[in-house]
mmCIF file of C-alpha atoms in Angstrom:
data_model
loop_
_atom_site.group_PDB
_atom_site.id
_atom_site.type_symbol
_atom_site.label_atom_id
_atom_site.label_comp_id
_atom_site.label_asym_id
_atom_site.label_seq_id
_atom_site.Cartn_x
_atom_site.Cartn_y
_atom_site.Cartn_z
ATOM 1 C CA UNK A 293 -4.665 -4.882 58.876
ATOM 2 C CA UNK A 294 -2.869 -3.254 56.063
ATOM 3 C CA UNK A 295 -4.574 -0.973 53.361
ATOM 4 C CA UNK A 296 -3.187 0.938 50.575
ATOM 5 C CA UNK A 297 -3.907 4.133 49.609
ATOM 6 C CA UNK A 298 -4.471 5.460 45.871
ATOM 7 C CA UNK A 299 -0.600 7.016 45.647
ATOM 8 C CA UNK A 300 0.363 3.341 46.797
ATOM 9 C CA UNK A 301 1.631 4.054 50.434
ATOM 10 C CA UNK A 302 0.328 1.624 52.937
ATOM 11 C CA UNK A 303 -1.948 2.148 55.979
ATOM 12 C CA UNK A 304 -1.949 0.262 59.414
ATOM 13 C CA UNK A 305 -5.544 0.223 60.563
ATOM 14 C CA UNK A 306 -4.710 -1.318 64.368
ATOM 15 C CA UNK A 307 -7.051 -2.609 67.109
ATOM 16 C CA UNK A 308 -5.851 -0.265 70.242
ATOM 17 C CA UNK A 309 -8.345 -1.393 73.061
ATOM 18 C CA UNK A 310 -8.573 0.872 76.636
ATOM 19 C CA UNK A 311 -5.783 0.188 79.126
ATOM 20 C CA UNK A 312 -6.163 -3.665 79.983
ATOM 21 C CA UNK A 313 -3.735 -4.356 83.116
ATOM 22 C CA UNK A 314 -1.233 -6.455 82.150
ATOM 23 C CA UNK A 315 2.257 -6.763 84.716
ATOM 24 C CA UNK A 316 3.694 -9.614 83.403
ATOM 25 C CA UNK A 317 4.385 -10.905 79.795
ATOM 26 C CA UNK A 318 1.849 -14.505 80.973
ATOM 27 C CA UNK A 319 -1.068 -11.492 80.986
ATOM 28 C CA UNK A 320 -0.188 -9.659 77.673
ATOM 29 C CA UNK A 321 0.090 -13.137 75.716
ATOM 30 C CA UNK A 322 -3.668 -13.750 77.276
ATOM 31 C CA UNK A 323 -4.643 -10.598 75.803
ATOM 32 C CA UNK A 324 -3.606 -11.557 72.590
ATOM 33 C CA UNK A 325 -6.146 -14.414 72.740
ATOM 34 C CA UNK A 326 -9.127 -11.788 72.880
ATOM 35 C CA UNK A 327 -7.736 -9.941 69.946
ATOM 36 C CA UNK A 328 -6.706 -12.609 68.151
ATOM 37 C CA UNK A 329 -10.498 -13.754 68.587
ATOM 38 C CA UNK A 330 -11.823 -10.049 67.223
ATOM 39 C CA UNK A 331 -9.483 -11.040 63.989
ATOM 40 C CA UNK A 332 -11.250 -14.024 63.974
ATOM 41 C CA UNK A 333 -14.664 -12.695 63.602
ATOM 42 C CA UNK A 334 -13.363 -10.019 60.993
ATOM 43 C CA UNK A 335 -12.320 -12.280 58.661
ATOM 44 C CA UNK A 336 -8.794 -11.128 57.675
ATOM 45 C CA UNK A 337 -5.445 -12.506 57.282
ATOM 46 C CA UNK A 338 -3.899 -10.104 60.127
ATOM 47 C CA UNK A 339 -4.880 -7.509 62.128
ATOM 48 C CA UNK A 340 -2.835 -4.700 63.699
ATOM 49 C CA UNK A 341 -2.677 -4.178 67.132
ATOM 50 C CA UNK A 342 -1.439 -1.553 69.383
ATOM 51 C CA UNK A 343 -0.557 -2.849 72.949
ATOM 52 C CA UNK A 344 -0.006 -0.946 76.578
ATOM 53 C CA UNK A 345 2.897 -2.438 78.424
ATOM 54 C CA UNK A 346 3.064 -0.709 81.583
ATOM 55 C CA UNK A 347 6.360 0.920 83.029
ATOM 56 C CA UNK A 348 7.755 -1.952 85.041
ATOM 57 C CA UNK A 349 7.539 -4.507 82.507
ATOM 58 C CA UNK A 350 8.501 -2.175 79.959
ATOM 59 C CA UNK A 351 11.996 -1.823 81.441
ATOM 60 C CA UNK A 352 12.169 -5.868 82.054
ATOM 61 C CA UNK A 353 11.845 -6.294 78.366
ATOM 62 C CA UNK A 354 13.842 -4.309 77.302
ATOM 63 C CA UNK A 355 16.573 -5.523 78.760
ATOM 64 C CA UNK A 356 15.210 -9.222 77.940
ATOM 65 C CA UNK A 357 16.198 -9.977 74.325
ATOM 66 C CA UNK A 358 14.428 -13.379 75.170
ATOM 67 C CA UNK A 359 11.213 -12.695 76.274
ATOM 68 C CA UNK A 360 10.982 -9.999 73.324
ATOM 69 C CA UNK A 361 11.619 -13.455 71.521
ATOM 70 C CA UNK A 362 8.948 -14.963 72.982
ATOM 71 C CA UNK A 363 6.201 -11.833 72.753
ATOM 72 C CA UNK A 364 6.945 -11.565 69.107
ATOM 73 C CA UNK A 365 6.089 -15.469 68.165
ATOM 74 C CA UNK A 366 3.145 -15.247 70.491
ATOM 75 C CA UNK A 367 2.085 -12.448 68.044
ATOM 76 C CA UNK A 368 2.674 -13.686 65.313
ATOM 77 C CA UNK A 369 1.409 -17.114 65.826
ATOM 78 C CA UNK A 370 -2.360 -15.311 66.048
ATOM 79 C CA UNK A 371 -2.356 -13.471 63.180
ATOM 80 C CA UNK A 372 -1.235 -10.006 64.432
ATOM 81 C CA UNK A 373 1.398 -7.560 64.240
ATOM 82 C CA UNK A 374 2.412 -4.716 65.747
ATOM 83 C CA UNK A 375 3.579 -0.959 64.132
ATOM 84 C CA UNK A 376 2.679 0.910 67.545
ATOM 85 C CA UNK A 377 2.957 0.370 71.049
ATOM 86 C CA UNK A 378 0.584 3.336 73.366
ATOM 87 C CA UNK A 379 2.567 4.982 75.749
ATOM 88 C CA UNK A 380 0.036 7.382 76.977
ATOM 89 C CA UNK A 381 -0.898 6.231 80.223
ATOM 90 C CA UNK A 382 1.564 5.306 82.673
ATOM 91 C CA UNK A 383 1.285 3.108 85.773
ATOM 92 C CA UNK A 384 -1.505 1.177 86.900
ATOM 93 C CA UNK A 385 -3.324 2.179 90.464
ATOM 94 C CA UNK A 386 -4.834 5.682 89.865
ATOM 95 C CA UNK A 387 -0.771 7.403 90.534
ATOM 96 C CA UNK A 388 -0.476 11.007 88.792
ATOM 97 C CA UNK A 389 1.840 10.110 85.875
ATOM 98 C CA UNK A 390 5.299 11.717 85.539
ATOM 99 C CA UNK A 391 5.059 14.449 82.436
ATOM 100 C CA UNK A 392 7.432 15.025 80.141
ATOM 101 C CA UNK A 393 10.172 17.457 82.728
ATOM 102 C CA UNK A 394 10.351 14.129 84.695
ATOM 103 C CA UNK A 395 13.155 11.547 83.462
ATOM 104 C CA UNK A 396 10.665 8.585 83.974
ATOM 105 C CA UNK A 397 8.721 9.683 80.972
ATOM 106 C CA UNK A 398 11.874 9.698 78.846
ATOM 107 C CA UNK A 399 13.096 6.191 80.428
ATOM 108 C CA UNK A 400 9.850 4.366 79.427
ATOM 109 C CA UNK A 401 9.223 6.002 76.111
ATOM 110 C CA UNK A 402 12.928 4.752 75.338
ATOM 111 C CA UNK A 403 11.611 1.545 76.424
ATOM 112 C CA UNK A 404 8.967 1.377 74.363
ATOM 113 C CA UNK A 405 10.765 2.126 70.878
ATOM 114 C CA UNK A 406 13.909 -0.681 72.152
ATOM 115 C CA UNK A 407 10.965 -3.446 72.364
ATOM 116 C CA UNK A 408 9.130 -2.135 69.487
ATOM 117 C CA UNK A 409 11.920 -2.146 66.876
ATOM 118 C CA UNK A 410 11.872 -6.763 67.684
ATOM 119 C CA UNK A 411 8.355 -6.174 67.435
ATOM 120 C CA UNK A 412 7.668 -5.157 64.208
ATOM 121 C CA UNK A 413 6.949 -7.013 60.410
ATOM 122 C CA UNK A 414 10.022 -8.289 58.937
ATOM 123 C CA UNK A 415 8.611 -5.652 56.087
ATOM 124 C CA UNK A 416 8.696 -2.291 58.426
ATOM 125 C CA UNK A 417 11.458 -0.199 58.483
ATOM 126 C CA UNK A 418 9.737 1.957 61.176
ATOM 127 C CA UNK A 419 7.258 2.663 63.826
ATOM 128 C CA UNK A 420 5.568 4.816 66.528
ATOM 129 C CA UNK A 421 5.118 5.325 69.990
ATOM 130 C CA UNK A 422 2.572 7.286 70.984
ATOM 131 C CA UNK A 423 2.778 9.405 74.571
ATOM 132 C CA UNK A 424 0.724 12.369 76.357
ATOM 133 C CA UNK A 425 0.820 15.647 75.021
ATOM 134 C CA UNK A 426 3.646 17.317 77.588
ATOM 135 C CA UNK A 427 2.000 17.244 80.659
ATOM 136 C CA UNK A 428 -1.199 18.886 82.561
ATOM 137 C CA UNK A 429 -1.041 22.955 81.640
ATOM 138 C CA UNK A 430 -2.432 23.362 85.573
ATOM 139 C CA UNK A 431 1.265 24.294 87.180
ATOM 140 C CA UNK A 432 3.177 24.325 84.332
ATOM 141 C CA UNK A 433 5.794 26.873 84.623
ATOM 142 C CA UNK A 434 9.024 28.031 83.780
ATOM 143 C CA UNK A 435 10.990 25.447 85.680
ATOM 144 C CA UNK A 436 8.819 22.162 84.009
ATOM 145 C CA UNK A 437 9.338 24.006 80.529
ATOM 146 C CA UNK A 438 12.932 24.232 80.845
ATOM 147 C CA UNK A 439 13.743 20.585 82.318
ATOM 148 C CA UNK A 440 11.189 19.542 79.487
ATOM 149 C CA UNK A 441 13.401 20.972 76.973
ATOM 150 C CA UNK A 442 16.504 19.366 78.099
ATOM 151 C CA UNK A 443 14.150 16.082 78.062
ATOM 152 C CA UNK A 444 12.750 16.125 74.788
ATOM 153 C CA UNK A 445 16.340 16.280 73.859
ATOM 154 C CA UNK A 446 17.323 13.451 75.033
ATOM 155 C CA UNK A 447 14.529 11.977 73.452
ATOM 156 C CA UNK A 448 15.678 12.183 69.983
ATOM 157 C CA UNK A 449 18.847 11.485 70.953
ATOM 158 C CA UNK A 450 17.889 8.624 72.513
ATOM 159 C CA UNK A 451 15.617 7.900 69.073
ATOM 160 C CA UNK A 452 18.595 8.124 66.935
ATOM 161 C CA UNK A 453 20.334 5.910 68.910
ATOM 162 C CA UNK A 454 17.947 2.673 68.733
ATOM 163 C CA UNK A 455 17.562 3.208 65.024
ATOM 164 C CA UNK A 456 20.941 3.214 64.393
ATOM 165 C CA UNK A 457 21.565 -0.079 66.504
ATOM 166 C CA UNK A 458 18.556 -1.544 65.179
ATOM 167 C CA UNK A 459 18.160 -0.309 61.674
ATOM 168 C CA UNK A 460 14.816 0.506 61.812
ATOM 169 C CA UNK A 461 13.110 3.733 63.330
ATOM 170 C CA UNK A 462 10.853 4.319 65.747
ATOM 171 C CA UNK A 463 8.806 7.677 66.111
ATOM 172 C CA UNK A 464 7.174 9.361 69.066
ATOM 173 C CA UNK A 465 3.841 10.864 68.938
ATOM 174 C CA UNK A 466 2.195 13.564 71.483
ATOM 175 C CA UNK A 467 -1.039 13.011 71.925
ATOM 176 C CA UNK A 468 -2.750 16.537 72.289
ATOM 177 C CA UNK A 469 -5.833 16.625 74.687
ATOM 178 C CA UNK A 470 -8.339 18.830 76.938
ATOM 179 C CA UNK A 471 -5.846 19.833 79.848
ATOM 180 C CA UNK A 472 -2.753 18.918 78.598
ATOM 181 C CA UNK A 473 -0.216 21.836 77.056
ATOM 182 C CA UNK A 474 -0.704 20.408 73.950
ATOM 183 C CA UNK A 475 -4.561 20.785 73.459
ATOM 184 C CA UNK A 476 -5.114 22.885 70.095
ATOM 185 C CA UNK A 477 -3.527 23.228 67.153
ATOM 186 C CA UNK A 478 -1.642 26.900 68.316
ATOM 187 C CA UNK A 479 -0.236 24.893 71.070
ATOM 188 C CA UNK A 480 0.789 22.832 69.214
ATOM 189 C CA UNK A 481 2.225 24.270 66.633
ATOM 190 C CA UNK A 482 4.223 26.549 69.281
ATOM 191 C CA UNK A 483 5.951 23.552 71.106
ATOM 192 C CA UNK A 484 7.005 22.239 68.099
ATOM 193 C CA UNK A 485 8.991 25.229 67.286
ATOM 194 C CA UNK A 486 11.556 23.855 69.318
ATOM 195 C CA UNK A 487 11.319 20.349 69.028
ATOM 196 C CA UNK A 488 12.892 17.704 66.305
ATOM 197 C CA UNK A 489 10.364 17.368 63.449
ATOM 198 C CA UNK A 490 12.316 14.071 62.296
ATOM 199 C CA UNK A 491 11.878 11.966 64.605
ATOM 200 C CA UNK A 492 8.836 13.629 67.070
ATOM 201 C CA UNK A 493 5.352 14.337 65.945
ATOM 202 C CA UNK A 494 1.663 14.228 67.277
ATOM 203 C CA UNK A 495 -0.659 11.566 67.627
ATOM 204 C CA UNK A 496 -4.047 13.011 66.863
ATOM 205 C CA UNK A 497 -6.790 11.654 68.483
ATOM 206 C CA UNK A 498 -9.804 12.638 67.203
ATOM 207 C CA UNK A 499 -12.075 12.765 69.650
ATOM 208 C CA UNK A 500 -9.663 15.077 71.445
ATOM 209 C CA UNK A 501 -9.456 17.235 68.402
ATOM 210 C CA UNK A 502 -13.407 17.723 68.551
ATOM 211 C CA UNK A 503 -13.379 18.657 71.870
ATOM 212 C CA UNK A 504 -10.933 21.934 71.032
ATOM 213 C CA UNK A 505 -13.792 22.977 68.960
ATOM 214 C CA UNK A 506 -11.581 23.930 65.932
ATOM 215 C CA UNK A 507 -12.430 23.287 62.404
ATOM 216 C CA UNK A 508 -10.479 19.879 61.775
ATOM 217 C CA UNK A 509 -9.952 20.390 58.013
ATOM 218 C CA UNK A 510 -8.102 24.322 59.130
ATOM 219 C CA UNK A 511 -5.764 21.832 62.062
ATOM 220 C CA UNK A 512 -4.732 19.794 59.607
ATOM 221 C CA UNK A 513 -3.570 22.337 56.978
ATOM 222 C CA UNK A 514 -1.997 24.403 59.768
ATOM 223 C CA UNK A 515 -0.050 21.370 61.195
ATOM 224 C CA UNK A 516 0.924 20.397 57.584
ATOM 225 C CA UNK A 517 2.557 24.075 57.316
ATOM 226 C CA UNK A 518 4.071 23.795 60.278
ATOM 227 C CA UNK A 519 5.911 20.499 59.298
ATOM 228 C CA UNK A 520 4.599 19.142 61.940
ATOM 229 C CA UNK A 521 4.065 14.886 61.084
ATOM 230 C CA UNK A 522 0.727 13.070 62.186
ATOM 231 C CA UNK A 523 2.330 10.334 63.221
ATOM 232 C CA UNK A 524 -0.437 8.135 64.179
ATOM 233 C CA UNK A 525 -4.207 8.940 63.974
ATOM 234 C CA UNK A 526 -6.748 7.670 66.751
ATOM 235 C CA UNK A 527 -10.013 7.640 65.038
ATOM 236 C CA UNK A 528 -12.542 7.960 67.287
ATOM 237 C CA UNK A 529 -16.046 10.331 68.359
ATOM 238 C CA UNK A 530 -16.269 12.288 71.726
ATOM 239 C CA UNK A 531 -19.787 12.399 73.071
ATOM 240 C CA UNK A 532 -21.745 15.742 72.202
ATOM 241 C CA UNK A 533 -24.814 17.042 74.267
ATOM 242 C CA UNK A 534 -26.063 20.573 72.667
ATOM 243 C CA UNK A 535 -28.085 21.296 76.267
ATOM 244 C CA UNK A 536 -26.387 19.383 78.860
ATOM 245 C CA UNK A 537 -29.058 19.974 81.337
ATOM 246 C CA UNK A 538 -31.605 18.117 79.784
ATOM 247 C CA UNK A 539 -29.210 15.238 79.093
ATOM 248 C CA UNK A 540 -27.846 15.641 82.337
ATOM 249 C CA UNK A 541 -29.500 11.570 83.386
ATOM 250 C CA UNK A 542 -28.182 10.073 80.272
ATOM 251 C CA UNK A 543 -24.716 11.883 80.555
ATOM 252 C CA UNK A 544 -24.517 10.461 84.041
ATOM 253 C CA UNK A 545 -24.381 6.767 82.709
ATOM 254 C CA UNK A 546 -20.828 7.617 80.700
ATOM 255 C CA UNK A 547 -19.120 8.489 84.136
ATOM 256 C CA UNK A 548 -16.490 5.833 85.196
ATOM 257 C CA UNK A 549 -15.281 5.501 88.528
ATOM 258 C CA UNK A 550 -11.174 5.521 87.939
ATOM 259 C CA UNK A 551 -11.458 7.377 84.356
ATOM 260 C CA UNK A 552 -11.193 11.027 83.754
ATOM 261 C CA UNK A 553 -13.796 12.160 81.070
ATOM 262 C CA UNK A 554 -12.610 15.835 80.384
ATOM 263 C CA UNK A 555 -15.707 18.019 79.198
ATOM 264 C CA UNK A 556 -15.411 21.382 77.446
ATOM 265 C CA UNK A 557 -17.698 24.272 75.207
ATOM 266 C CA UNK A 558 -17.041 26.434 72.431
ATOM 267 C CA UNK A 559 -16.299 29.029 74.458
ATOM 268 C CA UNK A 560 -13.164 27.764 75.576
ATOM 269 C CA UNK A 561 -14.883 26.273 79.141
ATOM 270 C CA UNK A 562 -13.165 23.290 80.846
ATOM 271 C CA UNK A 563 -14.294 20.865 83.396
ATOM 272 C CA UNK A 564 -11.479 18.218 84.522
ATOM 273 C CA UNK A 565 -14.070 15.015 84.370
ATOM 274 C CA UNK A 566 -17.916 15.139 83.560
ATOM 275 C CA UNK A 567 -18.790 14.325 87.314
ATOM 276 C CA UNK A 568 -17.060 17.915 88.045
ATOM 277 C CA UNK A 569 -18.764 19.234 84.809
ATOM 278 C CA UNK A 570 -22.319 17.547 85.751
ATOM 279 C CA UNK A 571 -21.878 19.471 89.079
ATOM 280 C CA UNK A 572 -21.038 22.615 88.359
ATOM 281 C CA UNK A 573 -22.121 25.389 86.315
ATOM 282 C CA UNK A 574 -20.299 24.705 82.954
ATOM 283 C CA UNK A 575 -22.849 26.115 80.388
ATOM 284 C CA UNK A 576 -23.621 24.171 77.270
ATOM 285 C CA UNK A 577 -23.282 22.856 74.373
ATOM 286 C CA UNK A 578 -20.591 20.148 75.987
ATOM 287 C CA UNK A 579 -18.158 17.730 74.046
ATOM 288 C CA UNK A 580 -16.803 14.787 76.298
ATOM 289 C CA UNK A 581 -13.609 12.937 75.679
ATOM 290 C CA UNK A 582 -15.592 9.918 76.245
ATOM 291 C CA UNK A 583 -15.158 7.714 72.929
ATOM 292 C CA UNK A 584 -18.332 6.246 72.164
ATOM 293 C CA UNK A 585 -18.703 3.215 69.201
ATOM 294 C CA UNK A 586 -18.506 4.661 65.810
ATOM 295 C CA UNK A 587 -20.855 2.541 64.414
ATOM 296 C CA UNK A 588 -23.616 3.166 67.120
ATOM 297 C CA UNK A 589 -23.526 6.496 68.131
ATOM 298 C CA UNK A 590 -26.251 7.175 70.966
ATOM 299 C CA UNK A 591 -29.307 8.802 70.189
ATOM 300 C CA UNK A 592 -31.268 11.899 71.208
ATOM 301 C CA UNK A 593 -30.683 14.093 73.839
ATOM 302 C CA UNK A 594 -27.271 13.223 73.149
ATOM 303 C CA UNK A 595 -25.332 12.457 69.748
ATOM 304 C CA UNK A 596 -21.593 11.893 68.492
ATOM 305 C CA UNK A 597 -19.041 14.181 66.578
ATOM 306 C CA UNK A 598 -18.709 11.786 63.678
ATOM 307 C CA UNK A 599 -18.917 14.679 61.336
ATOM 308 C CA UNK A 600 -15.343 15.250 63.103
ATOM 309 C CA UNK A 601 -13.617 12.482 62.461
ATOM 310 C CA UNK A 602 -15.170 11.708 59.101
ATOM 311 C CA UNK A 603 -13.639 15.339 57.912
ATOM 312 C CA UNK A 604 -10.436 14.598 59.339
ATOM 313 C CA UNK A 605 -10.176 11.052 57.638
ATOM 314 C CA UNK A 606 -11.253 12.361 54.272
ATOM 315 C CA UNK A 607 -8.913 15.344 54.323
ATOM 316 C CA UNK A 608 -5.902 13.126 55.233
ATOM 317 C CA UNK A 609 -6.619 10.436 52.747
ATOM 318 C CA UNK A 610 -7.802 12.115 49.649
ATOM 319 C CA UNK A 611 -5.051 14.254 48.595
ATOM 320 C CA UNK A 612 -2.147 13.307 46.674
ATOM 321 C CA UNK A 613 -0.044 12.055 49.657
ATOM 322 C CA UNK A 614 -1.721 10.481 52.672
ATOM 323 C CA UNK A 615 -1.787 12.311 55.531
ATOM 324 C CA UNK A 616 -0.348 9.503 58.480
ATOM 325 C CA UNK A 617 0.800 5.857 57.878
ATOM 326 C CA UNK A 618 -0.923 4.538 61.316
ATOM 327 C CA UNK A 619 -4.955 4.501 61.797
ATOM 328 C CA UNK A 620 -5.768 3.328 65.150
ATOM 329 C CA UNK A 621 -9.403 2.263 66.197
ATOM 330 C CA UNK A 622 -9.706 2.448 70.107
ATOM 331 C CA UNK A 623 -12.393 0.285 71.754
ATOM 332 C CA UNK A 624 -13.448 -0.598 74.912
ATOM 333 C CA UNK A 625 -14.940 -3.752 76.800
ATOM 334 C CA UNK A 626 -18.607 -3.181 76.194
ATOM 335 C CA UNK A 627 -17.820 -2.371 72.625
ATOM 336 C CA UNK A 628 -18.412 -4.769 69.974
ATOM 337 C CA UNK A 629 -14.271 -4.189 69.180
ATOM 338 C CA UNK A 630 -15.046 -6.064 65.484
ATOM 339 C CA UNK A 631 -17.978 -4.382 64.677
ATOM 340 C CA UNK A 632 -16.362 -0.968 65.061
ATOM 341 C CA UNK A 633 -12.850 -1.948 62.936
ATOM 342 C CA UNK A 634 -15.138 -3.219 60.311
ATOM 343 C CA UNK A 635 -17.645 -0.048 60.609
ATOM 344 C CA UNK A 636 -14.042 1.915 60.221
ATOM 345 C CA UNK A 637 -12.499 -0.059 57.536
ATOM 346 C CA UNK A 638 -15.681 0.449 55.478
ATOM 347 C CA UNK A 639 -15.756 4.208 55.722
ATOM 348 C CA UNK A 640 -11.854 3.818 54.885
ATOM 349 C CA UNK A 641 -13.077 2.219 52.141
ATOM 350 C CA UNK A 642 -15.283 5.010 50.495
ATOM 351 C CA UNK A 643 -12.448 7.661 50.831
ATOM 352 C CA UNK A 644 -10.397 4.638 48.281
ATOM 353 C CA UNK A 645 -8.205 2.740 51.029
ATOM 354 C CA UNK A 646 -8.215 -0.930 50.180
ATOM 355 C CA UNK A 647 -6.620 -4.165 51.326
ATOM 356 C CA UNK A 648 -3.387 -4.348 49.335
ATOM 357 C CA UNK A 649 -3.241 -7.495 46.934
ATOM 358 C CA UNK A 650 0.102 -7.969 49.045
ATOM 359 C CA UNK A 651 2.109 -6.910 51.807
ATOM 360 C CA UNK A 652 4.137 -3.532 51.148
ATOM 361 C CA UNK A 653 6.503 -1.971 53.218
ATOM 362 C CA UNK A 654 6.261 0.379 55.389
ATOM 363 C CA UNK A 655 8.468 4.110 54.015
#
C-alpha cells in the first residue's frame, strides 16, 4: 500500500513474508492467493508485496518476456503490486550461498532488476532489489575483497544497462547483518567508500540494526553523511533477553531447525545461531535476529527491541525529506501477516504517513 509523507513523497509499505519455496511460476501465482487474502482482510485497495524468486527461475524469467507477462496480470488481477523483489537468500536446500566475489551473485541480482523493471506500477519510474550484505566476514580475505570489487562493478554496470533499455531504474540494496562484512554502521560506511552511491545502497533491516547494539538515531545520521541511500527499510524487532540464562527454556522455543538465528551482546560477542549461543558460554544481555510480531511482542523473561525500530522510523520520517521510499513488513507463517501491516501502518500513521487521496509516482 502506498502512503504519503508530509513533504508529499510517497511510501511503499510491502508485505515481504519469510522465504516460501516457490520453483516454478504455477507456485508463485499460488502464493499470491495467500497475500492477496491478507489484502483482503486489511481492507485496502492494494497492497505491496515483495516476492523471493529463487535463482533458477529467476534466470528462466528473465529471459521469458511471456511469462513476465503472465506474473504481472496475475498480480495485478489481486490487488497487488510490486516495487521490490528480496534477493537475500539464495537457493533452496540448506546450500552455502555464493557472496558477492562469486559471479552467481551478480548473475541473479541482474536477474532480479530485468524481471522487476515488467513488474512494476505503470506509475514507478524505479525500484529495488535487496541482497546480503557482501558475504560472511569468517574467511574473508584479500583475494574475496578484490574479486568483490571487480563484481560490484559490474553490478552497476550491469544496473545502468537495464535502466537504460527499460527506462526505469532499479536499485540494489545490502542488507547489513550479524556475521556478514557489512554488520555496523563503520562497516558500512567503509565499503561504501568504494562503491557507486547512485545506483547501490543498503537495505536496513531493523532488527539487524538492534542487534549491532548502536544507537539507531547516531546510524542513521552517519549513513546520511556518508551519502550512503537507505534504499529499502525492513521494519521489524529482534528478540531481547537481558539474562539469557533464566530465559534459557523460553529462548529454546524460537530455534528453527533449517534457520540461522544469529545472537550477539553489547560487548561485541557473537554466536552463529541461538542453539550455538544457548550452548555455550556467551554472557548476557542477548539480542536475536529472530523477528518476532510487532504487535505482540512476548512477555517477561524475554521482551522485543521495539524501542529500535520505533526510533529508526520516527527519525527517517519526521524530517523534512523522508528518509527511504520502500517500508517493508516481514512476517512469517504463524504470524497474523494482517494484523502486523495494520499494527505498522498505524504507528506509520502517528509519525504523519497517510494513504494518499491518489496514486503518486514514485521519484
Amino acid at each position: 500500500m502506498r502512503l504519503r509523507h508530509h513533504s508529499g513523497r510517497v511510501v511503499h509499505l510491502s508485505h515481504g513474508a519469510n522465504v516460501r519455496p516457490a520453483r516454478d511460476l504455477p507456485a508463485v501465482v499460488e502464493h499470491l492467493d495467500a497475500y492477496a487474502a491478507v489484502r483482503d482482510r486489511l481492507g485496502v485497495e492494494t497492497l505491496g508485496v515483495s516476492l523471493w524468486l529463487p535463482p533458477t527461475l529467476a534466470a528462466a524469467l528473465a529471459i521469458d518476456g511471456r511469462s513476465r507477462t503472465r506474473l504481472r496480470a496475475e498480480i495485478e488481477a489481486r490487488g497487488l503490486e510490486v516495487v521490490t523483489l528480496s534477493g537475500v537468500p539464495y537457493a533452496e536446500g540448506g546450500d552455502e550461498d555464493p557472496d558477492w566475489s562469486h559471479p552467481a551473485r551478480l548473475e541473479y541480482t541482474l536477474d532480479l532488476a530485468r524481471i522487476l523493471t515488467d513488474l512494476l506500477p505503470e506509475d514507478a519510474v524505479r525500484g529495488a532489489v535487496t541482497t546480503t550484505g557482501l558475504g560472511p566476514r569468517a574467511g574473508w580475505d584479500a583475494a574475496k575483497q578484490k574479486a568483490a570489487d571487480r563484481i560490484l562493478s559490474r553490478l552497476s554496470a550491469g544496473l545502468a544497462e537495464v535502466a537504460w533499455h527499460q527506462g526505469r531504474a532499479v536499485r540494489v540494496g545490502f542488507q547489513p547483518a550479524p556475521g556478514l562484512m557489512l554488520d555496523g554502521v563503520e562497516s558500512i560506511v567503509g565499503a561504501f567508500a568504494r562503491l557507486d552511491r547512485e545506483r547501490l545502497g543498503v537495505c536496513l533491516d531493523l532488527a539487524a540494526l538492534a542487534c549491532t547494539w548502536e544507537e539507531p538515531i547516531g546510524v542513521l545520521d552517519r549513513l546520511a553523511t556518508a551519502g550512503i541511500s537507505i534504499i529499502r527499510v525492513q521494519v521489524a524487532a529482534a528478540l531481547e533477553a537481558a539474562d539469557p540464562v533464566a530465559a534459557a527454556e523460553r529462548l529454546r522455543g524460537y530455534a528453527e531447525p533449517g534457520r540461522r538465528h544469529p545472537v550477539t551482546n553489547p560487548d561485541g560477542g557473537h554466536a552463529g545461531d541461538l542453539t550455538e549461543a544457548l550452548e555455550g558460554t556467551l554472557p548476557g544481555p542477548w539480542r536475536v535476529l529472530c523477528p518476532v510480531p510487532l504487535h505482540n511482542p512476548p512477555g517477561p523473561p524475554l521482551a522485543a527491541t521495539t524501542e529500535v525500530w520505533r526510533a529508526a522510523l520516527r527519525h527517517l520520517t519526521t524530517e523534512g525529506s523522508v528518509g527511504t521510499e520502500h517500508l517493508d513488513v516481514e512476517t512469517s507463517g504463524r504470524d497474523d501477516a494482517a494484523a502486523q501491516i495494520a499494527y505498522a501502518k498505524s504507528a506509520l500513521g502517528e509519525l504523519g504517513l497517510s494513504p494518499p487521496a491518489e496514486a503518486w509516482a514514485v521519484h
